[in-house]
PDB file of C-alpha atoms in Angstrom:
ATOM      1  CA  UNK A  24       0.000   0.000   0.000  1.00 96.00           C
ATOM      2  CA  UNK A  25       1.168   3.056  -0.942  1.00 98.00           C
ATOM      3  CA  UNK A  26       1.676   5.597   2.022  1.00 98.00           C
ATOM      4  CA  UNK A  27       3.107   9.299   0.619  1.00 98.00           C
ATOM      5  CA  UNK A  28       5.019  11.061  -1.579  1.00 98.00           C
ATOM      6  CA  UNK A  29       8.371  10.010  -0.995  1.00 98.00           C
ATOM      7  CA  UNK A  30      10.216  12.272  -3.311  1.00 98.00           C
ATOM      8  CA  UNK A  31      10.105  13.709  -6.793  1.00 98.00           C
ATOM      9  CA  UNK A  32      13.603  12.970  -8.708  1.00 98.00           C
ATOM     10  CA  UNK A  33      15.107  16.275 -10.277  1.00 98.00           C
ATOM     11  CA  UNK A  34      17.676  15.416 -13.151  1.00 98.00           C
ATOM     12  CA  UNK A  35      20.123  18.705 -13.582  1.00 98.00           C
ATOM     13  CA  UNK A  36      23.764  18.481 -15.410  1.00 98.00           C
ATOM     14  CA  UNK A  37      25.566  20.294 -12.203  1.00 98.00           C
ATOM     15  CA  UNK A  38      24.152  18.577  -9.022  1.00 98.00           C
ATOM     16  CA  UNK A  39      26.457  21.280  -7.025  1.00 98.00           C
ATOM     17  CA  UNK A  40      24.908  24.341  -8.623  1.00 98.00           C
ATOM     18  CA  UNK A  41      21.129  22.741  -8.522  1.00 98.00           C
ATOM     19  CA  UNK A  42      22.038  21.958  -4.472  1.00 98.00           C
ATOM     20  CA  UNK A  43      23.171  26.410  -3.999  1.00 98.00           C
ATOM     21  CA  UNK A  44      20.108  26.872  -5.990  1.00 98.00           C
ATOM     22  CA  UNK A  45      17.855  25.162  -3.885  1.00 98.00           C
ATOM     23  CA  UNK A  46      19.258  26.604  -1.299  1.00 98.00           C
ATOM     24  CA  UNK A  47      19.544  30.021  -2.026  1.00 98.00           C
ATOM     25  CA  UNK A  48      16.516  30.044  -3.300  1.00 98.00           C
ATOM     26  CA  UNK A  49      14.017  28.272  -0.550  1.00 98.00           C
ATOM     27  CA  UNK A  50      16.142  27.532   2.301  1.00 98.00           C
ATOM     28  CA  UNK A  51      16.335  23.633   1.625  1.00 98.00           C
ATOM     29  CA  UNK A  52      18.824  22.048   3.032  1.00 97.00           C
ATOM     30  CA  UNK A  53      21.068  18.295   1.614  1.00 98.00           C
ATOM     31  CA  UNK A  54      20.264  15.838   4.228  1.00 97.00           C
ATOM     32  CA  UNK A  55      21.989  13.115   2.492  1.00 97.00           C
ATOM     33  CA  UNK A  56      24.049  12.901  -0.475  1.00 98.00           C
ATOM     34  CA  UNK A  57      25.759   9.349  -2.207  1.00 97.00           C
ATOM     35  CA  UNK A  58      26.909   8.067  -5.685  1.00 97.00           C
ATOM     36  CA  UNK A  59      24.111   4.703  -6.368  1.00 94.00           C
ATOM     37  CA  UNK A  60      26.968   3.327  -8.899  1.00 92.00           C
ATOM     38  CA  UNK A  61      24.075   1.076 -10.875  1.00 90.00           C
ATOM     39  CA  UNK A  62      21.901   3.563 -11.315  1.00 91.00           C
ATOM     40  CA  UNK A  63      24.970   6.127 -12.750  1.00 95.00           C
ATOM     41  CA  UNK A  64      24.097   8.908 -10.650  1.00 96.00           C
ATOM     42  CA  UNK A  65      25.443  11.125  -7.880  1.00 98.00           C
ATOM     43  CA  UNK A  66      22.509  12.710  -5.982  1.00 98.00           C
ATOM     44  CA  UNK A  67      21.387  14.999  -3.175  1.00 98.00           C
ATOM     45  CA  UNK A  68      18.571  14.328  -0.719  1.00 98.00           C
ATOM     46  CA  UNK A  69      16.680  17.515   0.256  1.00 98.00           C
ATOM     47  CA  UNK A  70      14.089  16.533   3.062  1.00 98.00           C
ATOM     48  CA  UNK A  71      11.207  19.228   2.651  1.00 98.00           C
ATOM     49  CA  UNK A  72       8.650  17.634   5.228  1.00 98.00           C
ATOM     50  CA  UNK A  73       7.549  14.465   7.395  1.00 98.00           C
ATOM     51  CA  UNK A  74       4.417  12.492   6.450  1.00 98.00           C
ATOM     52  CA  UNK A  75       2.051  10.969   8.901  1.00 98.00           C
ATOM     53  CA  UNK A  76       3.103   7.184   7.881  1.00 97.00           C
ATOM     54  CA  UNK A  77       6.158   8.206   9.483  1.00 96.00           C
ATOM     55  CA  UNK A  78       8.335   9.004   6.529  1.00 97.00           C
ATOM     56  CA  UNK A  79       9.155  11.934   4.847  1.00 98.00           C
ATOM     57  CA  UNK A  80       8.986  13.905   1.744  1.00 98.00           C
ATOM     58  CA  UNK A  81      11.834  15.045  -0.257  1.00 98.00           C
ATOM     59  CA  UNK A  82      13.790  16.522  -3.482  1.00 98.00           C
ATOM     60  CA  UNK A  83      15.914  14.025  -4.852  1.00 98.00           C
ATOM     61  CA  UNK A  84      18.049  15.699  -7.300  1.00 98.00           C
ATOM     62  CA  UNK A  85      20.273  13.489  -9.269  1.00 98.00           C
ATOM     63  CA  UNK A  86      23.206  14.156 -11.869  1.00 98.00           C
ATOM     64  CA  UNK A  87      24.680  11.129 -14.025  1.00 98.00           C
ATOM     65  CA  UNK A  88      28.233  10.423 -13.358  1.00 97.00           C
ATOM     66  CA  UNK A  89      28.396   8.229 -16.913  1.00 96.00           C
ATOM     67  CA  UNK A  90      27.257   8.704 -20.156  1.00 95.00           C
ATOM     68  CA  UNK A  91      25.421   5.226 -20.840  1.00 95.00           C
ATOM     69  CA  UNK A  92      23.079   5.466 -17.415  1.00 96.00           C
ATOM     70  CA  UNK A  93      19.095   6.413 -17.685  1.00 95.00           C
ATOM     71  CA  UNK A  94      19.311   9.476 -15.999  1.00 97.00           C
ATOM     72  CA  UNK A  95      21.853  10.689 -18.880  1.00 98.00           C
ATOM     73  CA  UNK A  96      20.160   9.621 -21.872  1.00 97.00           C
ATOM     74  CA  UNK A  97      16.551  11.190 -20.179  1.00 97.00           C
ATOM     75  CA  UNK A  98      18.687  14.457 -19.810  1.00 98.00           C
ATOM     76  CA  UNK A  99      20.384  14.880 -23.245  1.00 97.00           C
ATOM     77  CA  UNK A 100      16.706  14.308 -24.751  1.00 96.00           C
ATOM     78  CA  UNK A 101      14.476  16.232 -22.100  1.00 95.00           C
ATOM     79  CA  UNK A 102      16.824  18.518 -20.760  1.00 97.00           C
ATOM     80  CA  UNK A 103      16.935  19.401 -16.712  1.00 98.00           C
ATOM     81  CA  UNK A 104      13.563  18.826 -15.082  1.00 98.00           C
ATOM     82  CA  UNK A 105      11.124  16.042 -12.692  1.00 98.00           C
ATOM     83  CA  UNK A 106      12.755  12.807 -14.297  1.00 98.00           C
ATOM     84  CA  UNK A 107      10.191  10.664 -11.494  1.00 98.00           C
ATOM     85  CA  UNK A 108       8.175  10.192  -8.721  1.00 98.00           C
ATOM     86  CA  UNK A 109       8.160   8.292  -5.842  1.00 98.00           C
ATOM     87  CA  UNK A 110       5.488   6.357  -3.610  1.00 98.00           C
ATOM     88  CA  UNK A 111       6.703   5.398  -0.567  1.00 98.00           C
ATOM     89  CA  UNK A 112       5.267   1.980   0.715  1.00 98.00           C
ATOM     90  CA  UNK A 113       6.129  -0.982   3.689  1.00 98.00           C
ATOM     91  CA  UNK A 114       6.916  -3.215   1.405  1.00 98.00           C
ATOM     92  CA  UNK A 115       7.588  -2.849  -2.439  1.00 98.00           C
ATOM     93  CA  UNK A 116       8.137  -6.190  -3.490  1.00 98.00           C
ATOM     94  CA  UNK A 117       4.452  -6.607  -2.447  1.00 98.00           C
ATOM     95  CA  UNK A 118       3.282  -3.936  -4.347  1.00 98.00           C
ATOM     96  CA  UNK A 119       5.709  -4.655  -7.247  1.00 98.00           C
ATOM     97  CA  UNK A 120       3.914  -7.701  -7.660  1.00 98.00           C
ATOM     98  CA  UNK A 121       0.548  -6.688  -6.943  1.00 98.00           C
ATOM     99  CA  UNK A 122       0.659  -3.828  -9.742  1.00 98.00           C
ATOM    100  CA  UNK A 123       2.283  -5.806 -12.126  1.00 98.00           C
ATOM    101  CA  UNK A 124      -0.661  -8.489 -11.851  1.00 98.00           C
ATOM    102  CA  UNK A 125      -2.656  -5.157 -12.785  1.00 97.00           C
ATOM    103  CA  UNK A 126      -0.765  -5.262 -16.442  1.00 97.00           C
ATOM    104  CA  UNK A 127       1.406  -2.303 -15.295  1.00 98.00           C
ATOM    105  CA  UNK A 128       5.185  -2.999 -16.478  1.00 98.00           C
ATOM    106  CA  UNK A 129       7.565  -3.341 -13.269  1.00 98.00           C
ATOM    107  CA  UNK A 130      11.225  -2.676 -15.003  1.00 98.00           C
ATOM    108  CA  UNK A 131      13.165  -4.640 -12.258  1.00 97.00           C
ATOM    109  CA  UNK A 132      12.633  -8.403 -11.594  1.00 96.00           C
ATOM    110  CA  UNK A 133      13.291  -7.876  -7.688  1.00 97.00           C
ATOM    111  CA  UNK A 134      14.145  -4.572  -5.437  1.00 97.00           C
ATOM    112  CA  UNK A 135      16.990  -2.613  -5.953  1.00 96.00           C
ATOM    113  CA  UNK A 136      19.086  -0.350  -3.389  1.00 95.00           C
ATOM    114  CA  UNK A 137      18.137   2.951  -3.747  1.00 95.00           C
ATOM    115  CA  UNK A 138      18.439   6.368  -1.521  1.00 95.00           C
ATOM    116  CA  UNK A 139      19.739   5.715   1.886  1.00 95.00           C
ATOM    117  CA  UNK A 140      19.851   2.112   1.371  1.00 95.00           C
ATOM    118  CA  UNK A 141      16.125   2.331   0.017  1.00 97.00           C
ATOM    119  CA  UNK A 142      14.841  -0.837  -2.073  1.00 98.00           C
ATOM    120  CA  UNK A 143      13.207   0.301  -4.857  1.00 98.00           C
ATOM    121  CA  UNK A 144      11.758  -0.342  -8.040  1.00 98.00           C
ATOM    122  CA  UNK A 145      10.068   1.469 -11.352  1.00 98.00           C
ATOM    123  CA  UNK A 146       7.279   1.023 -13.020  1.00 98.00           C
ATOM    124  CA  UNK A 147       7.340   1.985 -17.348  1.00 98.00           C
ATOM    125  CA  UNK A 148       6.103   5.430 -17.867  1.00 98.00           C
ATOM    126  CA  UNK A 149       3.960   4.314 -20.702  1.00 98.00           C
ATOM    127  CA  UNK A 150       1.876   2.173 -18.527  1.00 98.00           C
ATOM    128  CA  UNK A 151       2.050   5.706 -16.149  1.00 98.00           C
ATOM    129  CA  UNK A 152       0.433   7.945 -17.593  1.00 98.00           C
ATOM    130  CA  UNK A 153       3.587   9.080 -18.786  1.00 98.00           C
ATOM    131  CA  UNK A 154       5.003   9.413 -15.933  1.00 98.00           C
ATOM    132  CA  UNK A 155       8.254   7.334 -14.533  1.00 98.00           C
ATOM    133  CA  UNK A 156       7.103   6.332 -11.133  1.00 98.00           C
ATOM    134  CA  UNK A 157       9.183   4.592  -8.139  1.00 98.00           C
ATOM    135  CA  UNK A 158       8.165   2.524  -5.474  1.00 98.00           C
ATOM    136  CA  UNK A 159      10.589   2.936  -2.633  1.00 98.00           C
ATOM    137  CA  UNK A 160      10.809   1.199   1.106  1.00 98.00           C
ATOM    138  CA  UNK A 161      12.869   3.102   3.327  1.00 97.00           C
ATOM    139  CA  UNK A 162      15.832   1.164   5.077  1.00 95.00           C
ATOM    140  CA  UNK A 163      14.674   0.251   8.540  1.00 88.00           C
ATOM    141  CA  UNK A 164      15.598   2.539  11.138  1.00 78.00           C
ATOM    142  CA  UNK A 165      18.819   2.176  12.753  1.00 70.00           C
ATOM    143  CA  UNK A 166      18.798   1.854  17.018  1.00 69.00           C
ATOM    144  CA  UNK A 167      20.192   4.485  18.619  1.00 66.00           C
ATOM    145  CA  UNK A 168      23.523   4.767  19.331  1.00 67.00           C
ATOM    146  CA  UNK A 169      24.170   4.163  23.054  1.00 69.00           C
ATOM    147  CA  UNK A 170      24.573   7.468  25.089  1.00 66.00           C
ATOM    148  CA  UNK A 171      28.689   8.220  25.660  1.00 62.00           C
ATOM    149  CA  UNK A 172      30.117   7.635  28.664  1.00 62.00           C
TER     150      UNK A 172
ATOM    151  CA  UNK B  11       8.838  29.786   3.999  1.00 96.00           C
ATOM    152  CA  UNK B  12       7.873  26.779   2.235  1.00 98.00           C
ATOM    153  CA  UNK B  13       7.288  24.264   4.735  1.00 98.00           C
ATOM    154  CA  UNK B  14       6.002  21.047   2.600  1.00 98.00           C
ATOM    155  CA  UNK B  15       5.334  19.368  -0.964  1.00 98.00           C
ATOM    156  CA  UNK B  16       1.859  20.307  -1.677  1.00 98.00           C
ATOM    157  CA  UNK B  17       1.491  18.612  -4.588  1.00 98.00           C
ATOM    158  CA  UNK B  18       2.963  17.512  -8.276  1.00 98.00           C
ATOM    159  CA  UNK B  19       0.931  18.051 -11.056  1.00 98.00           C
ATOM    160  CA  UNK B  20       0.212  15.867 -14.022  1.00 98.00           C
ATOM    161  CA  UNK B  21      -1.050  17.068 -17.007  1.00 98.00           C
ATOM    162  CA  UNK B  22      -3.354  13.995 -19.266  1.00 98.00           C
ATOM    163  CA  UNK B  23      -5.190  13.759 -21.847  1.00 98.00           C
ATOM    164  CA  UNK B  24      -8.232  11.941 -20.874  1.00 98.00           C
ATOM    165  CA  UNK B  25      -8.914  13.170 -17.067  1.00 98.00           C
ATOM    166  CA  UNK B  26     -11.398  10.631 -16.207  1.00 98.00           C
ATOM    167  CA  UNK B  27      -9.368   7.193 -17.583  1.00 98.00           C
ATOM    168  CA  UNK B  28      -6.195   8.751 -15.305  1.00 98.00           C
ATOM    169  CA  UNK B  29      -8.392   9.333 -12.579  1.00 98.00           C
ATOM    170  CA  UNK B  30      -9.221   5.611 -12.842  1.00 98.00           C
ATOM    171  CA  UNK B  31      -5.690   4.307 -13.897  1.00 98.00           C
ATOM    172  CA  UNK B  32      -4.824   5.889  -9.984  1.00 98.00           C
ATOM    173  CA  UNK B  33      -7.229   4.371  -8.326  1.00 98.00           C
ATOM    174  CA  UNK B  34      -7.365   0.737 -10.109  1.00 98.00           C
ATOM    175  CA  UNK B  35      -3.502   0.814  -9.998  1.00 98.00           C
ATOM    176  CA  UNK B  36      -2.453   2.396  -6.608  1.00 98.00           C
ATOM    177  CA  UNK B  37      -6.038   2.536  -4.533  1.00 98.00           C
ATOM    178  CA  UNK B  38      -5.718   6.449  -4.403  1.00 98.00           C
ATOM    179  CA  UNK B  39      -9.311   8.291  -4.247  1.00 97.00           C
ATOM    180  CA  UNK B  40     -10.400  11.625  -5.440  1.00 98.00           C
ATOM    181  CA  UNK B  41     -10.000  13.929  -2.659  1.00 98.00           C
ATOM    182  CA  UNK B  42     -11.879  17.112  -4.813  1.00 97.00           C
ATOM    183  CA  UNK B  43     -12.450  18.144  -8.430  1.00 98.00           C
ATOM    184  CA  UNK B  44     -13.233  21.507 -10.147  1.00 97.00           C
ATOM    185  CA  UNK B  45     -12.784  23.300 -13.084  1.00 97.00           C
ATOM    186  CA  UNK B  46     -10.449  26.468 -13.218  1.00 94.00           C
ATOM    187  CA  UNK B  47     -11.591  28.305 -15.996  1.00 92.00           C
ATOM    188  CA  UNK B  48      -8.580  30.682 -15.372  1.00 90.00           C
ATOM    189  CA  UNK B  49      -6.075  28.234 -16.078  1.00 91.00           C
ATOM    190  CA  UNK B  50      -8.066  26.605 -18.545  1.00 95.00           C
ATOM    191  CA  UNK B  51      -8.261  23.097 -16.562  1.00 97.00           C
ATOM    192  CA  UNK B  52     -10.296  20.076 -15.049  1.00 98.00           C
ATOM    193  CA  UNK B  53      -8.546  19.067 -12.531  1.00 98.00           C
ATOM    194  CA  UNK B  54      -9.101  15.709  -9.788  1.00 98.00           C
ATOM    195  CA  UNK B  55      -7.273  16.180  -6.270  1.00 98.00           C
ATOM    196  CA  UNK B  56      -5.856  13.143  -4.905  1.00 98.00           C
ATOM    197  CA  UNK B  57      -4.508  13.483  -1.575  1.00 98.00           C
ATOM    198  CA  UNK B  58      -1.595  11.061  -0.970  1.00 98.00           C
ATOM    199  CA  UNK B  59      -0.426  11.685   2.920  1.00 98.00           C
ATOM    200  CA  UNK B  60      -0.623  14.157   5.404  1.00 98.00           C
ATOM    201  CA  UNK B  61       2.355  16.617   6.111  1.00 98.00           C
ATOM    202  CA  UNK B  62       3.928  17.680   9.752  1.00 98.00           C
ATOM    203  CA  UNK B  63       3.131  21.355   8.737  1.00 97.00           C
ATOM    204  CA  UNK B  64      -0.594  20.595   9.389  1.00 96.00           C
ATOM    205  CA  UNK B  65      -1.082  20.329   5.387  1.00 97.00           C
ATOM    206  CA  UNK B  66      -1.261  17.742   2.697  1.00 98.00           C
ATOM    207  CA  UNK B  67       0.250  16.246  -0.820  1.00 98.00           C
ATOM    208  CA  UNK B  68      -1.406  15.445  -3.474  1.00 98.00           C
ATOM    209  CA  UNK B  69      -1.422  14.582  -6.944  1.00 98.00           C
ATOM    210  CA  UNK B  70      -3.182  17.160  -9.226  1.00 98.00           C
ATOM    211  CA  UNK B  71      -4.324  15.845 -12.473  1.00 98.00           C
ATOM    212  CA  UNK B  72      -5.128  18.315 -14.703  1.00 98.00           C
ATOM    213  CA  UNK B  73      -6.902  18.091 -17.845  1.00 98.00           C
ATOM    214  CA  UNK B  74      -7.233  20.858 -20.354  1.00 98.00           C
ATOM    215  CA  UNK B  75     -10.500  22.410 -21.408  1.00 97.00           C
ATOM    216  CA  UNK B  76      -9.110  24.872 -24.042  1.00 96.00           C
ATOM    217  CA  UNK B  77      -7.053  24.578 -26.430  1.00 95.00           C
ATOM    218  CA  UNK B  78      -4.867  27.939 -25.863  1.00 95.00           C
ATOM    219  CA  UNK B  79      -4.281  27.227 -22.229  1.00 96.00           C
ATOM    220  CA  UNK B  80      -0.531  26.386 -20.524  1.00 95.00           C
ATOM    221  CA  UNK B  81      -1.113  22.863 -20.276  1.00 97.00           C
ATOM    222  CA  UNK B  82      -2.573  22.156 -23.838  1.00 98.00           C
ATOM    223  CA  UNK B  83       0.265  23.521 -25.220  1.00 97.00           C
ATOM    224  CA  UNK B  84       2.664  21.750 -22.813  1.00 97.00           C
ATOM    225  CA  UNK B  85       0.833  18.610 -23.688  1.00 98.00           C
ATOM    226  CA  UNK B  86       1.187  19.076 -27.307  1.00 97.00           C
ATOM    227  CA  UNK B  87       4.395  19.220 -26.919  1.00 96.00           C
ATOM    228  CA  UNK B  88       5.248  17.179 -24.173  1.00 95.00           C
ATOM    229  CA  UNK B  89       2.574  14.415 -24.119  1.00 97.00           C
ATOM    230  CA  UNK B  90       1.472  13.191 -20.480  1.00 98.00           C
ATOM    231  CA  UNK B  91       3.656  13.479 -17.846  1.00 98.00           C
ATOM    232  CA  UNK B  92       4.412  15.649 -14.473  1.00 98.00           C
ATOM    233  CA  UNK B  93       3.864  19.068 -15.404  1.00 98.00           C
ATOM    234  CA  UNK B  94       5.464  21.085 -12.541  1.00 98.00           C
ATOM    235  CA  UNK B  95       5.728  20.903  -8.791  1.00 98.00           C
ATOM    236  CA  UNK B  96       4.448  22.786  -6.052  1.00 98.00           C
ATOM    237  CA  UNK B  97       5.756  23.651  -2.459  1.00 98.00           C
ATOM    238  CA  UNK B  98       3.315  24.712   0.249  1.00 98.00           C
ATOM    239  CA  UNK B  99       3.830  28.229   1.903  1.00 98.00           C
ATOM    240  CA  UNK B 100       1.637  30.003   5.007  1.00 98.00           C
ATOM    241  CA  UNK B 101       2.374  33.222   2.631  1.00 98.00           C
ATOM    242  CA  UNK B 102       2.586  32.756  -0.919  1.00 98.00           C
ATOM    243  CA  UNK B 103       2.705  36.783  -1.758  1.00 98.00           C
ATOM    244  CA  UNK B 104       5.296  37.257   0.751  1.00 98.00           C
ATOM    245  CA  UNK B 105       7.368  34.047  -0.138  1.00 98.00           C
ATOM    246  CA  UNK B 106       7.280  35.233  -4.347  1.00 98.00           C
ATOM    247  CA  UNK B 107       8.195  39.243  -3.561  1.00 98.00           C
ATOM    248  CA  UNK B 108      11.600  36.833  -1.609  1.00 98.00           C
ATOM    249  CA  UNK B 109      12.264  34.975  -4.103  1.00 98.00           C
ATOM    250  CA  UNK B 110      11.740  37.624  -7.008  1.00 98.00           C
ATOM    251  CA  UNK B 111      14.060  39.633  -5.406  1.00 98.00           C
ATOM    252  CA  UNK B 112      16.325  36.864  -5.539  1.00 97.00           C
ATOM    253  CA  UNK B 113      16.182  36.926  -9.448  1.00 97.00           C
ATOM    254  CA  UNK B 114      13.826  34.179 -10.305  1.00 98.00           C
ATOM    255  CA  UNK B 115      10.893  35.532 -12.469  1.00 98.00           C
ATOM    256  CA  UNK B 116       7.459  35.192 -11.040  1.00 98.00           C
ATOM    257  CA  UNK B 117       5.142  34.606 -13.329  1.00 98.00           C
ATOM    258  CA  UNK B 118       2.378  36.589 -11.825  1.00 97.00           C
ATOM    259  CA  UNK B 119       2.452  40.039 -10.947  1.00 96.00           C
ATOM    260  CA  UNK B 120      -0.179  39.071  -7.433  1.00 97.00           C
ATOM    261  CA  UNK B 121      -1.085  35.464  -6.429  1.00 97.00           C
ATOM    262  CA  UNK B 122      -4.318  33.528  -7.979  1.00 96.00           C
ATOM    263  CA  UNK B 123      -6.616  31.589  -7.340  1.00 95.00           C
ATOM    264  CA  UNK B 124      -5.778  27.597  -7.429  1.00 95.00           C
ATOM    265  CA  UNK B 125      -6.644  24.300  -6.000  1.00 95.00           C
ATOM    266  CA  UNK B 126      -9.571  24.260  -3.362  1.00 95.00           C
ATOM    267  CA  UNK B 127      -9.719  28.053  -2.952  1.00 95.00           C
ATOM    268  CA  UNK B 128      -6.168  28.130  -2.152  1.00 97.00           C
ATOM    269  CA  UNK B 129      -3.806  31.296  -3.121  1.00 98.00           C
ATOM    270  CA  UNK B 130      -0.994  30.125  -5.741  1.00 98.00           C
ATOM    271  CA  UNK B 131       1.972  32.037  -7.984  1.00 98.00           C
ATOM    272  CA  UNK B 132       4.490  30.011 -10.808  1.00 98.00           C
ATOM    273  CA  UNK B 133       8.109  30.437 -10.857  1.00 98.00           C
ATOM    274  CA  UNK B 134       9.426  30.220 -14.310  1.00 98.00           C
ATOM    275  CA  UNK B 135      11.045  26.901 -15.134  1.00 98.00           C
ATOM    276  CA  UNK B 136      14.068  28.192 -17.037  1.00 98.00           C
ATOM    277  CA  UNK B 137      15.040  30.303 -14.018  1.00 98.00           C
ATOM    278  CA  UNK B 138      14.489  26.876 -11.912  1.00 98.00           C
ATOM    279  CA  UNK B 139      16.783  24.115 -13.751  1.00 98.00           C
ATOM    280  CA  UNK B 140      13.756  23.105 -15.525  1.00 98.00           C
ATOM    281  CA  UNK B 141      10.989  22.683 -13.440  1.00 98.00           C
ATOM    282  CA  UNK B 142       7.928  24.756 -13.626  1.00 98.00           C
ATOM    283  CA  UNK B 143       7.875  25.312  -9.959  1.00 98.00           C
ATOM    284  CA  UNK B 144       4.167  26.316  -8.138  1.00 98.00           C
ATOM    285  CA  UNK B 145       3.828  28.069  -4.565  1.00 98.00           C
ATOM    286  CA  UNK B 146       1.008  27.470  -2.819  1.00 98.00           C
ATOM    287  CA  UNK B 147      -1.377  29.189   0.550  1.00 98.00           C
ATOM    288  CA  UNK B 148      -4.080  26.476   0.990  1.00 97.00           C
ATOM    289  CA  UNK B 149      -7.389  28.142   1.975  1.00 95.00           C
ATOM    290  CA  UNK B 150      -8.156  29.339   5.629  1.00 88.00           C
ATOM    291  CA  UNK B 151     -10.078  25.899   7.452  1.00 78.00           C
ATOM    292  CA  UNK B 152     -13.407  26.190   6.980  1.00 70.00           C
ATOM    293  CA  UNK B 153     -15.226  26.598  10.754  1.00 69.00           C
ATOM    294  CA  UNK B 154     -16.607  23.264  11.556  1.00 66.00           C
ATOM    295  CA  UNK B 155     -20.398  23.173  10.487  1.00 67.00           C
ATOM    296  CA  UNK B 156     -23.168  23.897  13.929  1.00 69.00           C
ATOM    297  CA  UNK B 157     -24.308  20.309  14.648  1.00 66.00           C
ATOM    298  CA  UNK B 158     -27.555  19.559  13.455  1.00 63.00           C
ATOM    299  CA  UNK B 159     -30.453  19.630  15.611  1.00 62.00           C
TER     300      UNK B 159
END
């Protein structure tokens, strides 16, 4: 079941100039940035708010680091703009499954990693509506670390 | 200050089939519809999660009624797909005279009416690495209705 908007995913060609821009611009702040090798991108995690399924909404702005990746390809075609969205969910393989029994085409055979150690999947944008749409389960939350002594 | 996602909206070509692709698909209901005769749209609210700033996201799907409106052309152009974003604000006037003076062209010289009654403004994509970006004031809470006696 999906829960919220988990984030909308920005392609730009200069993820350090999108991030200032951001920034400048609204206030909004990285709260997690990592290179996800498969998917060829380096990206920045703005959180904008929480959601009451106990997530949280956020920019996802993402810049290819090679030529041959998705994200590239979308950008040299399209130019900079929303390149997805995201639904966040307990359990995508669930709902993988469950919306691909609907006739809707799921383009990975099992979860990948995504954001934050995320498993994700997609879903083809021309079953969408047009639009490229992620599933995404958030990595379980860590424990706390035990106070310092 | 913009304090949440509001909403993304997709432009379509056929409101009522995407309306139902969202619902068969994904379970999401419609929250509201109207027409904006402003904007030159039918549009279908569905409301996705609830936000920590005491707001909402939703999906907007927004169908043309006109052929000279923003989002006929865009679809023309662009097909179906997410149109532009928006980012909920307790002050949309005060948050566009910020971030016009900032250098990013506002697209409307005093807020409008959008979504629900609420008060909206556009910021213009190519000052926004290519997203057509939408701030929004929901409407004031209706009082609660005198019970019924």
């Amino acid at each position: 079941m999906l829960t919220r908007i988990d984030h909308i995913g920005i392609a730009c060609f200069d993820l350090d100039a999108t991030v200032e821009f951001y920034r400048a611009t609204y206030g909004f702040e990285v709260h997690h940035t990592e290179v996800n090798e498969e998917q060829g991108v380096r990206e920045a995690m703005l959180r904008i708010n929480t959601t009451d399924d106990g997530g949280a909404s956020y920019l996802q702005l993402l810049e290819p680091v090679r030529e041959d990746c998705a994200v590239a390809k979308w950008l040299a075609k399209n130019g900079e703009g929303v390149h997805h969205i995201a639904f966040g969910t307990p359990d995508v393989a669930a709902d993988a499954a469950d919306i691909g029994d609907k006739g809707v085409r799921v383009l990975y055979d099992s979860p990948r990693t995504g954001s934050m150690g995320s498993q994700i999947t997609f879903l083809h944008p021309k079953d969408c509506h047009g639009v490229l749409t992620e599933l995404v389960t958030s990595a379980p939350a860590r424990p706390a670390a035990p106070p310092e002594h």
